[in-house]
Amino acid sequence: MTRGAGRGGSAAAPAPRSVDVARLAGVSQKTVSRVFNDEPYVSAEVRRRVLEAAEQLGYRRNNAARALASGRTRSIGVITLGTALYGPASLLMGVERSVRDTGYALRVVNTVEGDPAGIAGAVDSLLDQGVDGIVVSEPIDEGGADPDATLRADVPVLVLGAPPLTTATTMLTAGDGADAMARTATGHLLDLGHATVHHLAGPQRWFAARGRLEGWRATLTAHGRHVPPAVEGDWSAASGYRAGRLLAEDGDVTAVFAANDDMAIGLIRALTEAGRRVPEDVSVVGFDDIPVAAYVTPPLTTMRQPFDAVAQEGLKRLVHSIENPDAAPLPSSDPPVDLIIRTSTAPPPDRTTPARGRRTASPSGEDPPGPPVPN
């Protein structure tokens, strides 16, 4: 049988090789290798000729052969919580875009909330696949994990938005800026003249929720303000609504920082139903800047999360550690803090006017939530 014969007996053209690219571009095969490995000391003109020749020939790198030669598979594994919540989903999208830009393949393993061994199993699965590095985008503290199942990886590991969760040859972190953003949100409300700020917290098993609560509390303490009890929600608008019914009963509440936008939107609905106007009576700040935040009534003041910036910086540092195992890790930088001011915040009401408020029933007929979570 003729080598390369396909259907109908016709012979398929052999796949172009790097030597063919070198011949067409008028350079050495080593130069072609340098261009595709993104090595320095290749002029822009030579790089252009090589890439144009490769495109003309339809040349693709043989990653399998390259892996055998280099000991690397050119793949990065990502461990992420299987959730549709805006924050984790947006961060995963940012990671996927950033990985594509690095030229590495992406392998994703989803974990399930409530499984303490989920991350350990995901790390083992990715290491079995021979990934060159791992990104852990796991936002929950799964207490109760087996202490003997300490996570260990012999490849660089990047942890996003959480403390280090494993031991590795190189441990990197990025995106742990919830505390700074919470300080900015709380400070904005204090700067408007509010005596204190209440907090609608996220579930405290989540590292992000803890960071936002800690930043809120630290800001009030630094300004010498009363720190009221936090109310804990579950990230949903429904939990924000329930918390809003409780907070609406307290006429001293003039400002609330919610740990995400969905809860802030539910909170505003409850306040409005209770006759507490936003922002005339109560100012509200959210967190995330979800797409709908600019279109609710009133448009929501919120902290915009820098998902793409965090992913890009983190992946840059991870790839550097993969490709330069003997070099020191690249230094990290603080993520940007971006307060988006809309019309859900304003100075506090004139305290000579009695606070307005009335009790209303929930559309679902649910009872109001229990007592606030103590500090």
Tab-separated table of C-alpha atoms in Angstrom:
chain	number	residue	atom	x	y	z
A	1	MET	CA	0.000	0.000	0.000
A	2	THR	CA	1.302	3.408	-0.858
A	3	ARG	CA	2.432	5.284	2.289
A	4	GLY	CA	-0.043	8.036	3.182
A	5	ALA	CA	-2.794	6.648	0.923
A	6	GLY	CA	-6.231	7.858	1.893
A	7	ARG	CA	-9.746	7.151	0.792
A	8	GLY	CA	-10.109	6.291	-2.874
A	9	GLY	CA	-6.447	5.277	-3.003
A	10	SER	CA	-5.145	8.818	-3.463
A	11	ALA	CA	-1.922	9.617	-1.661
A	12	ALA	CA	-2.056	12.394	0.920
A	13	ALA	CA	0.705	14.976	0.878
A	14	PRO	CA	3.170	14.519	3.732
A	15	ALA	CA	2.837	16.959	6.600
A	16	PRO	CA	5.279	19.880	6.385
A	17	ARG	CA	8.267	19.715	8.696
A	18	SER	CA	10.344	22.380	10.385
A	19	VAL	CA	13.077	21.830	7.793
A	20	ASP	CA	10.556	22.793	5.086
A	21	VAL	CA	9.729	25.998	6.960
A	22	ALA	CA	13.438	26.757	7.337
A	23	ARG	CA	14.048	26.253	3.609
A	24	LEU	CA	11.149	28.506	2.588
A	25	ALA	CA	12.064	31.225	5.091
A	26	GLY	CA	15.758	31.065	4.212
A	27	VAL	CA	16.884	30.352	7.773
A	28	SER	CA	18.315	27.437	9.713
A	29	GLN	CA	16.172	24.774	11.327
A	30	LYS	CA	17.490	25.948	14.711
A	31	THR	CA	16.123	29.426	14.011
A	32	VAL	CA	12.690	27.937	13.285
A	33	SER	CA	12.874	26.135	16.620
A	34	ARG	CA	13.811	29.363	18.385
A	35	VAL	CA	10.871	31.219	16.855
A	36	PHE	CA	8.329	28.582	17.863
A	37	ASN	CA	9.811	28.260	21.336
A	38	ASP	CA	9.538	32.057	21.675
A	39	GLU	CA	13.233	32.325	22.518
A	40	PRO	CA	15.082	35.672	22.516
A	41	TYR	CA	17.750	36.842	20.073
A	42	VAL	CA	15.579	36.444	16.983
A	43	SER	CA	14.991	39.626	15.009
A	44	ALA	CA	11.454	40.776	14.252
A	45	GLU	CA	12.099	40.403	10.507
A	46	VAL	CA	13.331	36.801	10.814
A	47	ARG	CA	10.442	35.941	13.125
A	48	ARG	CA	7.988	37.364	10.591
A	49	ARG	CA	9.500	35.340	7.712
A	50	VAL	CA	9.381	32.116	9.708
A	51	LEU	CA	5.769	32.593	10.799
A	52	GLU	CA	4.670	33.513	7.282
A	53	ALA	CA	6.426	30.442	5.860
A	54	ALA	CA	4.806	28.232	8.488
A	55	GLU	CA	1.372	29.643	7.682
A	56	GLN	CA	1.915	29.197	3.950
A	57	LEU	CA	2.924	25.553	4.404
A	58	GLY	CA	0.309	24.779	7.053
A	59	TYR	CA	3.046	23.773	9.488
A	60	ARG	CA	2.119	22.890	13.072
A	61	ARG	CA	4.554	22.084	15.856
A	62	ASN	CA	4.720	18.443	16.814
A	63	ASN	CA	4.023	18.899	20.500
A	64	ALA	CA	4.327	15.192	21.245
A	65	ALA	CA	7.869	15.074	19.887
A	66	ARG	CA	8.648	18.351	21.617
A	67	ALA	CA	7.428	16.913	24.919
A	68	LEU	CA	9.713	13.893	24.537
A	69	ALA	CA	12.668	16.165	23.835
A	70	SER	CA	11.980	18.693	26.581
A	71	GLY	CA	10.300	16.571	29.229
A	72	ARG	CA	7.249	18.860	29.086
A	73	THR	CA	3.763	18.334	27.634
A	74	ARG	CA	3.009	22.037	27.058
A	75	SER	CA	-0.171	21.664	29.092
A	76	ILE	CA	-1.518	23.385	32.206
A	77	GLY	CA	-4.124	21.867	34.483
A	78	VAL	CA	-6.851	23.917	36.119
A	79	ILE	CA	-8.781	22.861	39.205
A	80	THR	CA	-11.995	24.795	39.666
A	81	LEU	CA	-15.205	24.541	41.645
A	82	GLY	CA	-18.059	23.338	39.442
A	83	THR	CA	-20.327	26.380	39.881
A	84	ALA	CA	-22.147	28.896	37.705
A	85	LEU	CA	-21.628	31.731	40.221
A	86	TYR	CA	-20.403	34.849	38.449
A	87	GLY	CA	-17.052	35.235	40.227
A	88	PRO	CA	-15.627	31.706	39.855
A	89	ALA	CA	-17.046	31.325	36.334
A	90	SER	CA	-15.582	34.658	35.196
A	91	LEU	CA	-12.183	33.834	36.683
A	92	LEU	CA	-12.174	30.477	34.867
A	93	MET	CA	-12.951	32.258	31.588
A	94	GLY	CA	-10.058	34.630	32.245
A	95	VAL	CA	-7.742	31.687	32.876
A	96	GLU	CA	-8.871	29.964	29.667
A	97	ARG	CA	-8.176	33.100	27.611
A	98	SER	CA	-4.775	33.601	29.255
A	99	VAL	CA	-3.718	29.976	28.776
A	100	ARG	CA	-4.493	30.206	25.057
A	101	ASP	CA	-2.199	33.220	24.831
A	102	THR	CA	0.683	31.231	26.345
A	103	GLY	CA	0.523	28.490	23.707
A	104	TYR	CA	-0.147	25.799	26.306
A	105	ALA	CA	-3.022	23.326	26.191
A	106	LEU	CA	-5.619	23.496	28.974
A	107	ARG	CA	-6.938	20.594	31.025
A	108	VAL	CA	-9.773	21.383	33.427
A	109	VAL	CA	-10.936	19.302	36.403
A	110	ASN	CA	-14.075	20.384	38.265
A	111	THR	CA	-14.536	19.718	41.961
A	112	VAL	CA	-17.786	19.545	43.904
A	113	GLU	CA	-18.597	21.711	46.915
A	114	GLY	CA	-18.633	19.650	50.087
A	115	ASP	CA	-15.992	17.114	49.005
A	116	PRO	CA	-12.910	17.616	51.237
A	117	ALA	CA	-10.849	15.230	49.098
A	118	GLY	CA	-11.848	16.874	45.819
A	119	ILE	CA	-8.756	19.013	45.333
A	120	ALA	CA	-6.357	16.191	46.246
A	121	GLY	CA	-8.015	13.904	43.711
A	122	ALA	CA	-7.928	16.626	41.060
A	123	VAL	CA	-4.213	17.255	41.634
A	124	ASP	CA	-3.460	13.534	41.329
A	125	SER	CA	-5.517	13.311	38.125
A	126	LEU	CA	-3.687	16.212	36.507
A	127	LEU	CA	-0.260	14.966	37.565
A	128	ASP	CA	-1.120	11.572	36.043
A	129	GLN	CA	-1.798	13.420	32.771
A	130	GLY	CA	1.675	14.924	32.903
A	131	VAL	CA	0.737	18.611	33.111
A	132	ASP	CA	3.614	21.071	33.409
A	133	GLY	CA	1.837	23.308	35.941
A	134	ILE	CA	-1.425	23.571	37.865
A	135	VAL	CA	-3.822	26.453	38.526
A	136	VAL	CA	-6.011	26.049	41.602
A	137	SER	CA	-9.087	28.264	41.379
A	138	GLU	CA	-10.811	26.746	44.381
A	139	PRO	CA	-12.606	29.374	46.467
A	140	ILE	CA	-13.879	27.243	49.356
A	141	ASP	CA	-12.205	26.030	52.537
A	142	GLU	CA	-13.255	22.401	52.669
A	143	GLY	CA	-12.728	21.712	56.363
A	144	GLY	CA	-12.338	18.177	57.567
A	145	ALA	CA	-9.966	16.993	54.864
A	146	ASP	CA	-7.787	14.014	55.701
A	147	PRO	CA	-4.527	15.431	57.152
A	148	ASP	CA	-2.649	12.552	55.554
A	149	ALA	CA	-3.889	13.704	52.132
A	150	THR	CA	-1.684	16.811	52.086
A	151	LEU	CA	-1.491	18.015	48.524
A	152	ARG	CA	1.912	17.686	46.943
A	153	ALA	CA	2.916	18.505	43.401
A	154	ASP	CA	6.257	18.271	41.653
A	155	VAL	CA	5.251	21.028	39.219
A	156	PRO	CA	4.687	24.760	39.819
A	157	VAL	CA	1.259	25.582	41.285
A	158	LEU	CA	-0.646	28.870	41.028
A	159	VAL	CA	-3.428	29.466	43.576
A	160	LEU	CA	-5.997	32.135	42.684
A	161	GLY	CA	-7.791	34.132	45.359
A	162	ALA	CA	-6.898	31.879	48.282
A	163	PRO	CA	-3.999	30.954	50.570
A	164	PRO	CA	-1.586	28.252	49.370
A	165	LEU	CA	-3.386	24.903	49.445
A	166	THR	CA	-0.579	22.519	48.561
A	167	THR	CA	3.145	22.005	48.701
A	168	ALA	CA	4.890	22.256	45.349
A	169	THR	CA	8.262	22.853	43.752
A	170	THR	CA	7.108	26.456	43.255
A	171	MET	CA	4.043	27.936	44.961
A	172	LEU	CA	2.522	31.107	43.489
A	173	THR	CA	-0.560	33.087	44.491
A	174	ALA	CA	-2.546	35.780	42.686
A	175	GLY	CA	-5.834	37.620	42.987
A	176	ASP	CA	-5.989	37.734	46.768
A	177	GLY	CA	-7.283	41.317	46.809
A	178	ALA	CA	-10.699	40.926	48.434
A	179	ASP	CA	-9.512	42.672	51.590
A	180	ALA	CA	-8.290	45.795	49.754
A	181	MET	CA	-11.441	46.055	47.651
A	182	ALA	CA	-13.658	45.678	50.730
A	183	ARG	CA	-11.700	48.481	52.418
A	184	THR	CA	-12.343	50.709	49.406
A	185	ALA	CA	-16.070	49.937	49.362
A	186	THR	CA	-16.438	50.597	53.089
A	187	GLY	CA	-14.290	53.714	52.920
A	188	HIS	CA	-16.463	55.107	50.123
A	189	LEU	CA	-19.544	54.917	52.353
A	190	LEU	CA	-17.708	56.472	55.309
A	191	ASP	CA	-16.430	59.278	53.068
A	192	LEU	CA	-20.039	60.063	52.160
A	193	GLY	CA	-20.657	60.776	55.835
A	194	HIS	CA	-22.266	57.583	57.121
A	195	ALA	CA	-21.623	56.941	60.806
A	196	THR	CA	-21.002	53.248	60.197
A	197	VAL	CA	-21.537	50.579	57.543
A	198	HIS	CA	-23.424	47.309	57.894
A	199	HIS	CA	-22.201	44.222	56.043
A	200	LEU	CA	-24.122	41.559	54.169
A	201	ALA	CA	-21.456	38.851	54.120
A	202	GLY	CA	-21.038	35.843	51.879
A	203	PRO	CA	-20.808	32.282	53.265
A	204	GLN	CA	-17.734	32.153	55.456
A	205	ARG	CA	-16.473	28.855	54.032
A	206	TRP	CA	-15.484	30.942	50.996
A	207	PHE	CA	-12.081	32.624	51.189
A	208	ALA	CA	-13.411	35.628	49.246
A	209	ALA	CA	-16.246	36.138	51.734
A	210	ARG	CA	-13.788	36.044	54.621
A	211	GLY	CA	-11.527	38.595	52.955
A	212	ARG	CA	-14.398	40.979	52.297
A	213	LEU	CA	-15.662	40.709	55.865
A	214	GLU	CA	-12.164	41.257	57.263
A	215	GLY	CA	-11.602	44.315	55.051
A	216	TRP	CA	-14.951	45.818	56.075
A	217	ARG	CA	-14.299	45.234	59.777
A	218	ALA	CA	-10.719	46.543	59.626
A	219	THR	CA	-11.842	49.751	57.905
A	220	LEU	CA	-14.500	50.519	60.520
A	221	THR	CA	-12.039	49.785	63.308
A	222	ALA	CA	-9.341	51.981	61.753
A	223	HIS	CA	-11.824	54.869	61.583
A	224	GLY	CA	-12.973	54.340	65.153
A	225	ARG	CA	-16.510	53.440	64.082
A	226	HIS	CA	-18.985	51.025	65.616
A	227	VAL	CA	-18.735	47.555	64.037
A	228	PRO	CA	-22.299	46.164	63.784
A	229	PRO	CA	-22.952	42.422	63.569
A	230	ALA	CA	-22.611	41.057	60.014
A	231	VAL	CA	-25.521	39.239	58.392
A	232	GLU	CA	-24.496	36.167	56.385
A	233	GLY	CA	-26.056	35.265	53.048
A	234	ASP	CA	-25.324	32.539	50.521
A	235	TRP	CA	-24.452	34.718	47.477
A	236	SER	CA	-28.036	34.546	46.123
A	237	ALA	CA	-30.434	37.456	45.580
A	238	ALA	CA	-32.942	35.568	47.726
A	239	SER	CA	-30.592	35.605	50.712
A	240	GLY	CA	-29.996	39.321	50.119
A	241	TYR	CA	-33.743	39.870	50.162
A	242	ARG	CA	-34.109	38.045	53.462
A	243	ALA	CA	-31.259	40.055	54.981
A	244	GLY	CA	-32.803	43.257	53.653
A	245	ARG	CA	-36.070	42.553	55.473
A	246	LEU	CA	-34.115	42.278	58.703
A	247	LEU	CA	-31.979	45.374	58.131
A	248	ALA	CA	-34.982	47.449	57.061
A	249	GLU	CA	-36.393	47.149	60.594
A	250	ASP	CA	-33.408	49.033	62.028
A	251	GLY	CA	-33.854	52.750	61.408
A	252	ASP	CA	-30.173	53.363	62.230
A	253	VAL	CA	-29.046	51.450	59.135
A	254	THR	CA	-27.995	54.025	56.516
A	255	ALA	CA	-25.280	52.133	54.593
A	256	VAL	CA	-24.716	48.494	53.635
A	257	PHE	CA	-21.768	46.858	51.890
A	258	ALA	CA	-22.880	43.581	50.290
A	259	ALA	CA	-20.284	40.914	49.472
A	260	ASN	CA	-21.653	40.415	45.956
A	261	ASP	CA	-24.012	42.132	43.532
A	262	ASP	CA	-26.724	39.467	43.552
A	263	MET	CA	-27.204	39.840	47.298
A	264	ALA	CA	-27.104	43.632	46.942
A	265	ILE	CA	-29.924	43.508	44.386
A	266	GLY	CA	-32.083	41.349	46.660
A	267	LEU	CA	-31.277	43.685	49.556
A	268	ILE	CA	-32.407	46.752	47.603
A	269	ARG	CA	-35.691	45.051	46.725
A	270	ALA	CA	-36.421	44.346	50.384
A	271	LEU	CA	-35.463	47.852	51.507
A	272	THR	CA	-37.687	49.414	48.848
A	273	GLU	CA	-40.645	47.249	49.813
A	274	ALA	CA	-40.154	48.329	53.427
A	275	GLY	CA	-40.302	52.000	52.446
A	276	ARG	CA	-36.540	52.568	52.825
A	277	ARG	CA	-35.430	54.441	49.710
A	278	VAL	CA	-32.085	53.702	48.070
A	279	PRO	CA	-29.968	55.812	48.245
A	280	GLU	CA	-31.974	58.559	50.007
A	281	ASP	CA	-32.422	56.485	53.197
A	282	VAL	CA	-29.926	53.639	52.761
A	283	SER	CA	-26.844	53.509	50.520
A	284	VAL	CA	-25.806	50.131	49.093
A	285	VAL	CA	-22.489	48.993	47.582
A	286	GLY	CA	-22.102	45.611	45.871
A	287	PHE	CA	-19.121	43.578	44.695
A	288	ASP	CA	-18.286	42.047	41.265
A	289	ASP	CA	-19.905	44.489	38.794
A	290	ILE	CA	-22.047	41.831	37.141
A	291	PRO	CA	-23.416	42.869	33.720
A	292	VAL	CA	-26.875	43.746	35.085
A	293	ALA	CA	-25.533	45.979	37.892
A	294	ALA	CA	-25.658	49.110	35.727
A	295	TYR	CA	-29.299	48.500	34.764
A	296	VAL	CA	-31.066	47.783	38.048
A	297	THR	CA	-32.973	50.523	39.891
A	298	PRO	CA	-31.046	52.355	41.115
A	299	PRO	CA	-27.892	51.494	39.163
A	300	LEU	CA	-25.584	49.756	41.608
A	301	THR	CA	-22.342	51.193	42.975
A	302	THR	CA	-19.978	48.223	43.128
A	303	MET	CA	-16.403	46.933	43.170
A	304	ARG	CA	-15.315	45.653	39.758
A	305	GLN	CA	-13.334	42.432	39.987
A	306	PRO	CA	-10.223	42.350	37.725
A	307	PHE	CA	-10.675	38.751	36.583
A	308	ASP	CA	-8.709	39.035	33.332
A	309	ALA	CA	-5.865	41.016	34.914
A	310	VAL	CA	-5.487	38.466	37.719
A	311	ALA	CA	-5.514	35.550	35.272
A	312	GLN	CA	-3.019	37.160	32.901
A	313	GLU	CA	-0.526	38.045	35.606
A	314	GLY	CA	-0.872	34.687	37.324
A	315	LEU	CA	-0.412	32.679	34.111
A	316	LYS	CA	2.595	34.783	33.117
A	317	ARG	CA	4.270	33.966	36.420
A	318	LEU	CA	3.298	30.294	36.225
A	319	VAL	CA	4.678	29.840	32.698
A	320	HIS	CA	7.883	31.621	33.709
A	321	SER	CA	8.360	29.148	36.576
A	322	ILE	CA	7.593	26.197	34.277
A	323	GLU	CA	10.092	27.259	31.642
A	324	ASN	CA	12.731	28.595	34.042
A	325	PRO	CA	12.735	26.059	36.887
A	326	ASP	CA	16.036	27.284	38.309
A	327	ALA	CA	15.104	30.962	38.290
A	328	ALA	CA	13.399	32.884	41.070
A	329	PRO	CA	9.645	33.407	40.552
A	330	LEU	CA	8.550	36.655	38.984
A	331	PRO	CA	7.388	39.177	41.604
A	332	SER	CA	3.665	39.566	42.120
A	333	SER	CA	1.698	42.797	41.991
A	334	ASP	CA	-1.475	43.858	43.743
A	335	PRO	CA	-4.617	43.536	41.607
A	336	PRO	CA	-6.259	46.820	40.586
A	337	VAL	CA	-8.957	48.223	42.872
A	338	ASP	CA	-11.770	49.659	40.773
A	339	LEU	CA	-14.762	51.276	42.500
A	340	ILE	CA	-17.621	51.869	40.045
A	341	ILE	CA	-19.736	54.688	41.483
A	342	ARG	CA	-23.347	54.753	40.310
A	343	THR	CA	-26.491	56.036	42.020
A	344	SER	CA	-27.110	53.517	44.822
A	345	THR	CA	-24.893	55.529	47.203
A	346	ALA	CA	-25.321	59.041	48.608
A	347	PRO	CA	-24.740	60.979	51.834
A	348	PRO	CA	-26.853	59.781	54.786
A	349	PRO	CA	-30.339	61.216	55.314
A	350	ASP	CA	-30.958	64.199	57.585
A	351	ARG	CA	-31.143	62.548	60.994
A	352	THR	CA	-33.632	65.198	62.180
A	353	THR	CA	-36.187	63.431	59.963
A	354	PRO	CA	-37.539	60.169	61.441
A	355	ALA	CA	-36.409	57.092	59.539
A	356	ARG	CA	-39.048	55.574	57.349
A	357	GLY	CA	-39.872	51.893	57.465
A	358	ARG	CA	-42.663	49.377	57.403
A	359	ARG	CA	-42.869	45.616	57.658
A	360	THR	CA	-43.957	43.769	54.515
A	361	ALA	CA	-44.527	40.133	53.767
A	362	SER	CA	-42.180	38.205	51.529
A	363	PRO	CA	-43.574	37.337	48.088
A	364	SER	CA	-42.811	33.705	48.915
A	365	GLY	CA	-44.334	33.902	52.370
A	366	GLU	CA	-41.027	33.019	54.017
A	367	ASP	CA	-40.269	34.020	57.570
A	368	PRO	CA	-37.524	36.596	58.139
A	369	PRO	CA	-34.004	35.232	58.716
A	370	GLY	CA	-32.561	34.399	62.079
A	371	PRO	CA	-30.253	36.599	64.123
A	372	PRO	CA	-27.117	38.151	62.601
A	373	VAL	CA	-23.886	36.243	62.586
A	374	PRO	CA	-21.805	37.508	65.561
A	375	ASN	CA	-18.451	39.125	64.928
